[in-house]
Amino acid sequence: MTVFPLVGTILRHHQQMHLMEMLKGHGLRFASLLRQEAYIGGKWVSASNGKLFPVTNPSTRKVIANVPDMDEVDTQAAIDAAYEAFQTWQRTTAKERSLLLRKWHNLMEEHKEDLALIMTAEAGKPLVEARGEIAYGSSFLEWYSEEARRIYGEVAQSPTNSKEMIFLRQPIGVTSMITPWNFPNAMITRKAAAALAAGCTCIIKPAEDTPLSGLAAVDLAEKAGFPPGVLNVVTASRKNTPAVGKLLCTSSKVAGISFTGSTAVGRHLYELCAHGIKRIGLELGGNAPFIVFNSANIKSAVEGLMVAKFRNTGQACISANRILVQEEIYDEFLEALKESVSKNLIVGDGFDKGVNQGPLINDSQLRKVENIVNESVAAGAKVVLGGKCLKKGSLFFEPTILSEVTEDMSCFQEEVFGPVISLKRFTTEEEALKIANSTDQGLASYFYSQDVSQVWRVARRLETGMVGINESLISAAEGAFGGVKQSGIGREGSKHGIDDFTYLKYLCIGVN
Ligand code: ADP
């Protein structure tokens, strides 16, 4: 053995101890949840190539852990394990699957504080929000433990008396799941719970920035008693991810893929899936309009925007991105918003008391937000508040308000994915709708109005999969989450979340 691998091992051990001690200082109870191996076929494993990649705390930029940097070899092993497990898992009863999901949910509730601490350490998410995400993530396990038993087929009216026509709803098979860093627990449970309820097995590829939350969640799934191979986790660095993703989309043993992330990667995976005609569910980027009409309750519109924009420091695909305010109330709204942003937002390390705005996840996101703000200001936007990185070299960006924005500016054209509010004035309802719909994205939209006719008119005409009306917190296990246009295909959550993981089998029975 050369001296270098030894140095590496000591360093990794040191980093692991540091993370454990740090989290214990914040109240971590079960250090066993700090998994740093992948999970394939019911075993916690290293990468077959022996490689690791680092996980960083974006608040401190310190490396806190190292996880396996897997490639196609391990991915194939996970696919094989999931394929084998499917042969028996698909024949379990809905009640058995429901009970396992319920046990997983209960364990997640029991360990919610530990899971939140792990999330804050790797995602920088303020602890209060990390707790919220664990509750949200766990609610999918509860919801789909209930839905599992309500996956019904149909009996159709046959055109003749000599046949019966029946539609069975069956699990599609092995499903690949590629998930993002912004909701590192909930984006896994939202997919996996529906797939497992339907009788599918899964291979999860968590985002490279936040693998620890997924591994901790799956540790609890193992404890809940899911059989080996039913759930697998393959971790991979940014470098190895394209090869892993390709196999997850093209293997003949994989029936479908469910992806949440950027539109660019979603498009690429869609292309990869085309060859094998795979089932695909895509939750992609948004560019949500947030419209405040003259009749709106301004106080509640401001409160709504604070949530729709600053939740997860603006790093959500349903974040309000293009704020349209009707002329008559524009000045009053801007004043109230300015006061709220200055008073209510505290930026800092997610573990610090009172903090509700964390860092951006990594340098590339920071650069993106900086560029969008700089380009928009150069094009004439006015900085009302913030506008720059909080401290040179850190990943913290000031909560920002840009006013006098025009449609052609980057802050309106692109999804900012950061704590930046871009305000534009409009005159008529028609104009607001035209601007709102003038994008290829169609995930969420929001509007505030007290005029009931306007509520119906606007709700019907917005070209998005979800509309928040006088309400900005729209995510829930019971809700049908998903987009139209280039924001995605399919729905997650609600009873419809099962659809991506099942197919109808038509039985035609001759009865004479
Ligand atoms: P973001 O821009 O929010 O980081 P991405 O779409 O890049 O979103 O990432 C979402 C998920 O997609 C992550 O798990 C990431 O590793 C994965 N991913 C990125 N590029 C690829 C690719 N070429 N093939 C498969 N997965 C990918």
PDB file of N, CA and C in Angstrom, residues 214-275:
ATOM      1  N   GLY A 214     -30.746  10.920   1.034  1.00  0.00           N
ATOM      2  CA  GLY A 214     -31.349   9.748   0.390  1.00  0.00           C
ATOM      3  C   GLY A 214     -30.877   8.462   1.048  1.00  0.00           C
ATOM      4  N   LEU A 215     -29.589   8.405   1.349  1.00  0.00           N
ATOM      5  CA  LEU A 215     -29.046   7.192   1.976  1.00  0.00           C
ATOM      6  C   LEU A 215     -29.656   6.996   3.367  1.00  0.00           C
ATOM      7  N   ALA A 216     -29.826   8.096   4.102  1.00  0.00           N
ATOM      8  CA  ALA A 216     -30.417   7.991   5.448  1.00  0.00           C
ATOM      9  C   ALA A 216     -31.867   7.514   5.349  1.00  0.00           C
ATOM     10  N   ALA A 217     -32.594   8.045   4.361  1.00  0.00           N
ATOM     11  CA  ALA A 217     -33.999   7.635   4.198  1.00  0.00           C
ATOM     12  C   ALA A 217     -34.078   6.149   3.863  1.00  0.00           C
ATOM     13  N   VAL A 218     -33.153   5.689   3.008  1.00  0.00           N
ATOM     14  CA  VAL A 218     -33.196   4.282   2.600  1.00  0.00           C
ATOM     15  C   VAL A 218     -32.709   3.364   3.733  1.00  0.00           C
ATOM     16  N   ASP A 219     -31.848   3.880   4.592  1.00  0.00           N
ATOM     17  CA  ASP A 219     -31.476   3.116   5.790  1.00  0.00           C
ATOM     18  C   ASP A 219     -32.745   2.768   6.583  1.00  0.00           C
ATOM     19  N   LEU A 220     -33.651   3.741   6.660  1.00  0.00           N
ATOM     20  CA  LEU A 220     -34.902   3.499   7.402  1.00  0.00           C
ATOM     21  C   LEU A 220     -35.830   2.557   6.633  1.00  0.00           C
ATOM     22  N   ALA A 221     -35.773   2.615   5.302  1.00  0.00           N
ATOM     23  CA  ALA A 221     -36.580   1.676   4.502  1.00  0.00           C
ATOM     24  C   ALA A 221     -36.105   0.251   4.764  1.00  0.00           C
ATOM     25  N   GLU A 222     -34.793   0.095   4.867  1.00  0.00           N
ATOM     26  CA  GLU A 222     -34.242  -1.236   5.156  1.00  0.00           C
ATOM     27  C   GLU A 222     -34.745  -1.708   6.525  1.00  0.00           C
ATOM     28  N   LYS A 223     -34.707  -0.787   7.496  1.00  0.00           N
ATOM     29  CA  LYS A 223     -35.168  -1.148   8.853  1.00  0.00           C
ATOM     30  C   LYS A 223     -36.663  -1.470   8.855  1.00  0.00           C
ATOM     31  N   ALA A 224     -37.402  -0.813   7.951  1.00  0.00           N
ATOM     32  CA  ALA A 224     -38.841  -1.080   7.877  1.00  0.00           C
ATOM     33  C   ALA A 224     -39.106  -2.493   7.361  1.00  0.00           C
ATOM     34  N   GLY A 225     -38.126  -3.061   6.655  1.00  0.00           N
ATOM     35  CA  GLY A 225     -38.260  -4.454   6.229  1.00  0.00           C
ATOM     36  C   GLY A 225     -38.492  -4.680   4.745  1.00  0.00           C
ATOM     37  N   PHE A 226     -38.235  -3.678   3.904  1.00  0.00           N
ATOM     38  CA  PHE A 226     -38.369  -3.928   2.453  1.00  0.00           C
ATOM     39  C   PHE A 226     -37.363  -5.006   2.052  1.00  0.00           C
ATOM     40  N   PRO A 227     -37.773  -5.996   1.281  1.00  0.00           N
ATOM     41  CA  PRO A 227     -36.859  -7.079   0.908  1.00  0.00           C
ATOM     42  C   PRO A 227     -35.678  -6.573   0.078  1.00  0.00           C
ATOM     43  N   PRO A 228     -34.540  -7.286   0.121  1.00  0.00           N
ATOM     44  CA  PRO A 228     -33.357  -6.891  -0.665  1.00  0.00           C
ATOM     45  C   PRO A 228     -33.701  -6.694  -2.138  1.00  0.00           C
ATOM     46  N   GLY A 229     -33.156  -5.635  -2.724  1.00  0.00           N
ATOM     47  CA  GLY A 229     -33.342  -5.404  -4.160  1.00  0.00           C
ATOM     48  C   GLY A 229     -34.566  -4.573  -4.506  1.00  0.00           C
ATOM     49  N   VAL A 230     -35.494  -4.441  -3.557  1.00  0.00           N
ATOM     50  CA  VAL A 230     -36.709  -3.678  -3.859  1.00  0.00           C
ATOM     51  C   VAL A 230     -36.387  -2.181  -3.987  1.00  0.00           C
ATOM     52  N   LEU A 231     -35.489  -1.726  -3.124  1.00  0.00           N
ATOM     53  CA  LEU A 231     -35.004  -0.337  -3.199  1.00  0.00           C
ATOM     54  C   LEU A 231     -33.489  -0.383  -3.290  1.00  0.00           C
ATOM     55  N   ASN A 232     -32.919   0.335  -4.231  1.00  0.00           N
ATOM     56  CA  ASN A 232     -31.457   0.378  -4.362  1.00  0.00           C
ATOM     57  C   ASN A 232     -31.033   1.827  -4.543  1.00  0.00           C
ATOM     58  N   VAL A 233     -29.866   2.161  -4.040  1.00  0.00           N
ATOM     59  CA  VAL A 233     -29.359   3.520  -4.241  1.00  0.00           C
ATOM     60  C   VAL A 233     -27.970   3.441  -4.862  1.00  0.00           C
ATOM     61  N   VAL A 234     -27.805   4.112  -5.997  1.00  0.00           N
ATOM     62  CA  VAL A 234     -26.508   4.204  -6.662  1.00  0.00           C
ATOM     63  C   VAL A 234     -26.049   5.658  -6.552  1.00  0.00           C
ATOM     64  N   THR A 235     -24.899   5.889  -5.916  1.00  0.00           N
ATOM     65  CA  THR A 235     -24.387   7.260  -5.831  1.00  0.00           C
ATOM     66  C   THR A 235     -23.304   7.446  -6.888  1.00  0.00           C
ATOM     67  N   ALA A 236     -23.259   8.635  -7.464  1.00  0.00           N
ATOM     68  CA  ALA A 236     -22.246   8.904  -8.493  1.00  0.00           C
ATOM     69  C   ALA A 236     -21.925  10.393  -8.536  1.00  0.00           C
ATOM     70  N   SER A 237     -20.683  10.693  -8.865  1.00  0.00           N
ATOM     71  CA  SER A 237     -20.244  12.085  -8.973  1.00  0.00           C
ATOM     72  C   SER A 237     -20.802  12.693 -10.260  1.00  0.00           C
ATOM     73  N   ARG A 238     -20.604  13.981 -10.399  1.00  0.00           N
ATOM     74  CA  ARG A 238     -21.011  14.679 -11.622  1.00  0.00           C
ATOM     75  C   ARG A 238     -20.367  14.036 -12.850  1.00  0.00           C
ATOM     76  N   LYS A 239     -19.123  13.562 -12.655  1.00  0.00           N
ATOM     77  CA  LYS A 239     -18.382  12.994 -13.787  1.00  0.00           C
ATOM     78  C   LYS A 239     -18.999  11.660 -14.226  1.00  0.00           C
ATOM     79  N   ASN A 240     -19.319  10.807 -13.279  1.00  0.00           N
ATOM     80  CA  ASN A 240     -19.844   9.482 -13.631  1.00  0.00           C
ATOM     81  C   ASN A 240     -21.342   9.465 -13.908  1.00  0.00           C
ATOM     82  N   THR A 241     -22.037  10.525 -13.507  1.00  0.00           N
ATOM     83  CA  THR A 241     -23.500  10.530 -13.627  1.00  0.00           C
ATOM     84  C   THR A 241     -24.027  10.283 -15.049  1.00  0.00           C
ATOM     85  N   PRO A 242     -23.458  10.913 -16.091  1.00  0.00           N
ATOM     86  CA  PRO A 242     -24.027  10.660 -17.427  1.00  0.00           C
ATOM     87  C   PRO A 242     -24.014   9.179 -17.821  1.00  0.00           C
ATOM     88  N   ALA A 243     -22.945   8.462 -17.484  1.00  0.00           N
ATOM     89  CA  ALA A 243     -22.873   7.040 -17.846  1.00  0.00           C
ATOM     90  C   ALA A 243     -23.876   6.226 -17.029  1.00  0.00           C
ATOM     91  N   VAL A 244     -23.972   6.560 -15.743  1.00  0.00           N
ATOM     92  CA  VAL A 244     -24.938   5.871 -14.873  1.00  0.00           C
ATOM     93  C   VAL A 244     -26.354   6.150 -15.377  1.00  0.00           C
ATOM     94  N   GLY A 245     -26.626   7.419 -15.676  1.00  0.00           N
ATOM     95  CA  GLY A 245     -27.954   7.817 -16.142  1.00  0.00           C
ATOM     96  C   GLY A 245     -28.310   7.134 -17.457  1.00  0.00           C
ATOM     97  N   LYS A 246     -27.324   7.010 -18.324  1.00  0.00           N
ATOM     98  CA  LYS A 246     -27.584   6.385 -19.629  1.00  0.00           C
ATOM     99  C   LYS A 246     -28.044   4.934 -19.444  1.00  0.00           C
ATOM    100  N   LEU A 247     -27.331   4.221 -18.594  1.00  0.00           N
ATOM    101  CA  LEU A 247     -27.703   2.820 -18.378  1.00  0.00           C
ATOM    102  C   LEU A 247     -29.078   2.726 -17.707  1.00  0.00           C
ATOM    103  N   LEU A 248     -29.337   3.638 -16.778  1.00  0.00           N
ATOM    104  CA  LEU A 248     -30.637   3.623 -16.088  1.00  0.00           C
ATOM    105  C   LEU A 248     -31.792   3.863 -17.063  1.00  0.00           C
ATOM    106  N   CYS A 249     -31.502   4.549 -18.161  1.00  0.00           N
ATOM    107  CA  CYS A 249     -32.555   4.831 -19.151  1.00  0.00           C
ATOM    108  C   CYS A 249     -32.628   3.800 -20.272  1.00  0.00           C
ATOM    109  N   THR A 250     -31.543   3.061 -20.477  1.00  0.00           N
ATOM    110  CA  THR A 250     -31.524   2.219 -21.676  1.00  0.00           C
ATOM    111  C   THR A 250     -31.521   0.717 -21.390  1.00  0.00           C
ATOM    112  N   SER A 251     -31.252   0.321 -20.166  1.00  0.00           N
ATOM    113  CA  SER A 251     -31.199  -1.119 -19.872  1.00  0.00           C
ATOM    114  C   SER A 251     -32.528  -1.789 -20.235  1.00  0.00           C
ATOM    115  N   SER A 252     -32.439  -2.954 -20.829  1.00  0.00           N
ATOM    116  CA  SER A 252     -33.684  -3.639 -21.211  1.00  0.00           C
ATOM    117  C   SER A 252     -34.433  -4.134 -19.981  1.00  0.00           C
ATOM    118  N   LYS A 253     -33.755  -4.189 -18.834  1.00  0.00           N
ATOM    119  CA  LYS A 253     -34.448  -4.641 -17.618  1.00  0.00           C
ATOM    120  C   LYS A 253     -35.196  -3.497 -16.923  1.00  0.00           C
ATOM    121  N   VAL A 254     -34.967  -2.273 -17.388  1.00  0.00           N
ATOM    122  CA  VAL A 254     -35.645  -1.126 -16.769  1.00  0.00           C
ATOM    123  C   VAL A 254     -36.907  -0.811 -17.569  1.00  0.00           C
ATOM    124  N   ALA A 255     -38.039  -0.678 -16.847  1.00  0.00           N
ATOM    125  CA  ALA A 255     -39.311  -0.431 -17.546  1.00  0.00           C
ATOM    126  C   ALA A 255     -39.600   1.055 -17.697  1.00  0.00           C
ATOM    127  N   GLY A 256     -39.101   1.847 -16.749  1.00  0.00           N
ATOM    128  CA  GLY A 256     -39.426   3.272 -16.817  1.00  0.00           C
ATOM    129  C   GLY A 256     -38.498   4.088 -15.956  1.00  0.00           C
ATOM    130  N   ILE A 257     -38.554   5.391 -16.191  1.00  0.00           N
ATOM    131  CA  ILE A 257     -37.714   6.291 -15.414  1.00  0.00           C
ATOM    132  C   ILE A 257     -38.548   7.470 -14.926  1.00  0.00           C
ATOM    133  N   SER A 258     -38.213   7.914 -13.734  1.00  0.00           N
ATOM    134  CA  SER A 258     -38.866   9.094 -13.180  1.00  0.00           C
ATOM    135  C   SER A 258     -37.758  10.068 -12.815  1.00  0.00           C
ATOM    136  N   PHE A 259     -37.846  11.280 -13.363  1.00  0.00           N
ATOM    137  CA  PHE A 259     -36.759  12.248 -13.195  1.00  0.00           C
ATOM    138  C   PHE A 259     -37.295  13.579 -12.690  1.00  0.00           C
ATOM    139  N   THR A 260     -36.592  14.178 -11.753  1.00  0.00           N
ATOM    140  CA  THR A 260     -36.859  15.569 -11.376  1.00  0.00           C
ATOM    141  C   THR A 260     -35.558  16.330 -11.498  1.00  0.00           C
ATOM    142  N   GLY A 261     -35.577  17.422 -12.236  1.00  0.00           N
ATOM    143  CA  GLY A 261     -34.354  18.208 -12.406  1.00  0.00           C
ATOM    144  C   GLY A 261     -34.540  19.219 -13.509  1.00  0.00           C
ATOM    145  N   SER A 262     -33.433  19.597 -14.124  1.00  0.00           N
ATOM    146  CA  SER A 262     -33.485  20.662 -15.122  1.00  0.00           C
ATOM    147  C   SER A 262     -34.115  20.180 -16.431  1.00  0.00           C
ATOM    148  N   THR A 263     -34.644  21.114 -17.189  1.00  0.00           N
ATOM    149  CA  THR A 263     -35.261  20.767 -18.471  1.00  0.00           C
ATOM    150  C   THR A 263     -34.213  20.191 -19.423  1.00  0.00           C
ATOM    151  N   ALA A 264     -32.989  20.737 -19.368  1.00  0.00           N
ATOM    152  CA  ALA A 264     -31.955  20.271 -20.291  1.00  0.00           C
ATOM    153  C   ALA A 264     -31.653  18.785 -20.054  1.00  0.00           C
ATOM    154  N   VAL A 265     -31.466  18.410 -18.800  1.00  0.00           N
ATOM    155  CA  VAL A 265     -31.170  16.995 -18.513  1.00  0.00           C
ATOM    156  C   VAL A 265     -32.407  16.137 -18.788  1.00  0.00           C
ATOM    157  N   GLY A 266     -33.578  16.651 -18.451  1.00  0.00           N
ATOM    158  CA  GLY A 266     -34.818  15.907 -18.709  1.00  0.00           C
ATOM    159  C   GLY A 266     -34.986  15.584 -20.193  1.00  0.00           C
ATOM    160  N   ARG A 267     -34.659  16.573 -21.021  1.00  0.00           N
ATOM    161  CA  ARG A 267     -34.778  16.378 -22.476  1.00  0.00           C
ATOM    162  C   ARG A 267     -33.816  15.274 -22.933  1.00  0.00           C
ATOM    163  N   HIS A 268     -32.610  15.315 -22.378  1.00  0.00           N
ATOM    164  CA  HIS A 268     -31.594  14.327 -22.723  1.00  0.00           C
ATOM    165  C   HIS A 268     -32.064  12.913 -22.314  1.00  0.00           C
ATOM    166  N   LEU A 269     -32.620  12.797 -21.126  1.00  0.00           N
ATOM    167  CA  LEU A 269     -33.065  11.479 -20.656  1.00  0.00           C
ATOM    168  C   LEU A 269     -34.259  10.985 -21.483  1.00  0.00           C
ATOM    169  N   TYR A 270     -35.116  11.915 -21.873  1.00  0.00           N
ATOM    170  CA  TYR A 270     -36.276  11.585 -22.717  1.00  0.00           C
ATOM    171  C   TYR A 270     -35.772  10.976 -24.036  1.00  0.00           C
ATOM    172  N   GLU A 271     -34.734  11.599 -24.587  1.00  0.00           N
ATOM    173  CA  GLU A 271     -34.147  11.073 -25.835  1.00  0.00           C
ATOM    174  C   GLU A 271     -33.581   9.676 -25.616  1.00  0.00           C
ATOM    175  N   LEU A 272     -32.885   9.502 -24.495  1.00  0.00           N
ATOM    176  CA  LEU A 272     -32.299   8.185 -24.201  1.00  0.00           C
ATOM    177  C   LEU A 272     -33.393   7.124 -24.058  1.00  0.00           C
ATOM    178  N   CYS A 273     -34.520   7.535 -23.479  1.00  0.00           N
ATOM    179  CA  CYS A 273     -35.611   6.587 -23.246  1.00  0.00           C
ATOM    180  C   CYS A 273     -36.353   6.226 -24.535  1.00  0.00           C
ATOM    181  N   ALA A 274     -36.197   7.077 -25.544  1.00  0.00           N
ATOM    182  CA  ALA A 274     -36.964   6.872 -26.782  1.00  0.00           C
ATOM    183  C   ALA A 274     -36.616   5.533 -27.420  1.00  0.00           C
ATOM    184  N   HIS A 275     -35.329   5.190 -27.405  1.00  0.00           N
ATOM    185  CA  HIS A 275     -34.901   3.975 -28.101  1.00  0.00           C
ATOM    186  C   HIS A 275     -35.625   2.737 -27.552  1.00  0.00           C
TER     187      HIS A 275
END
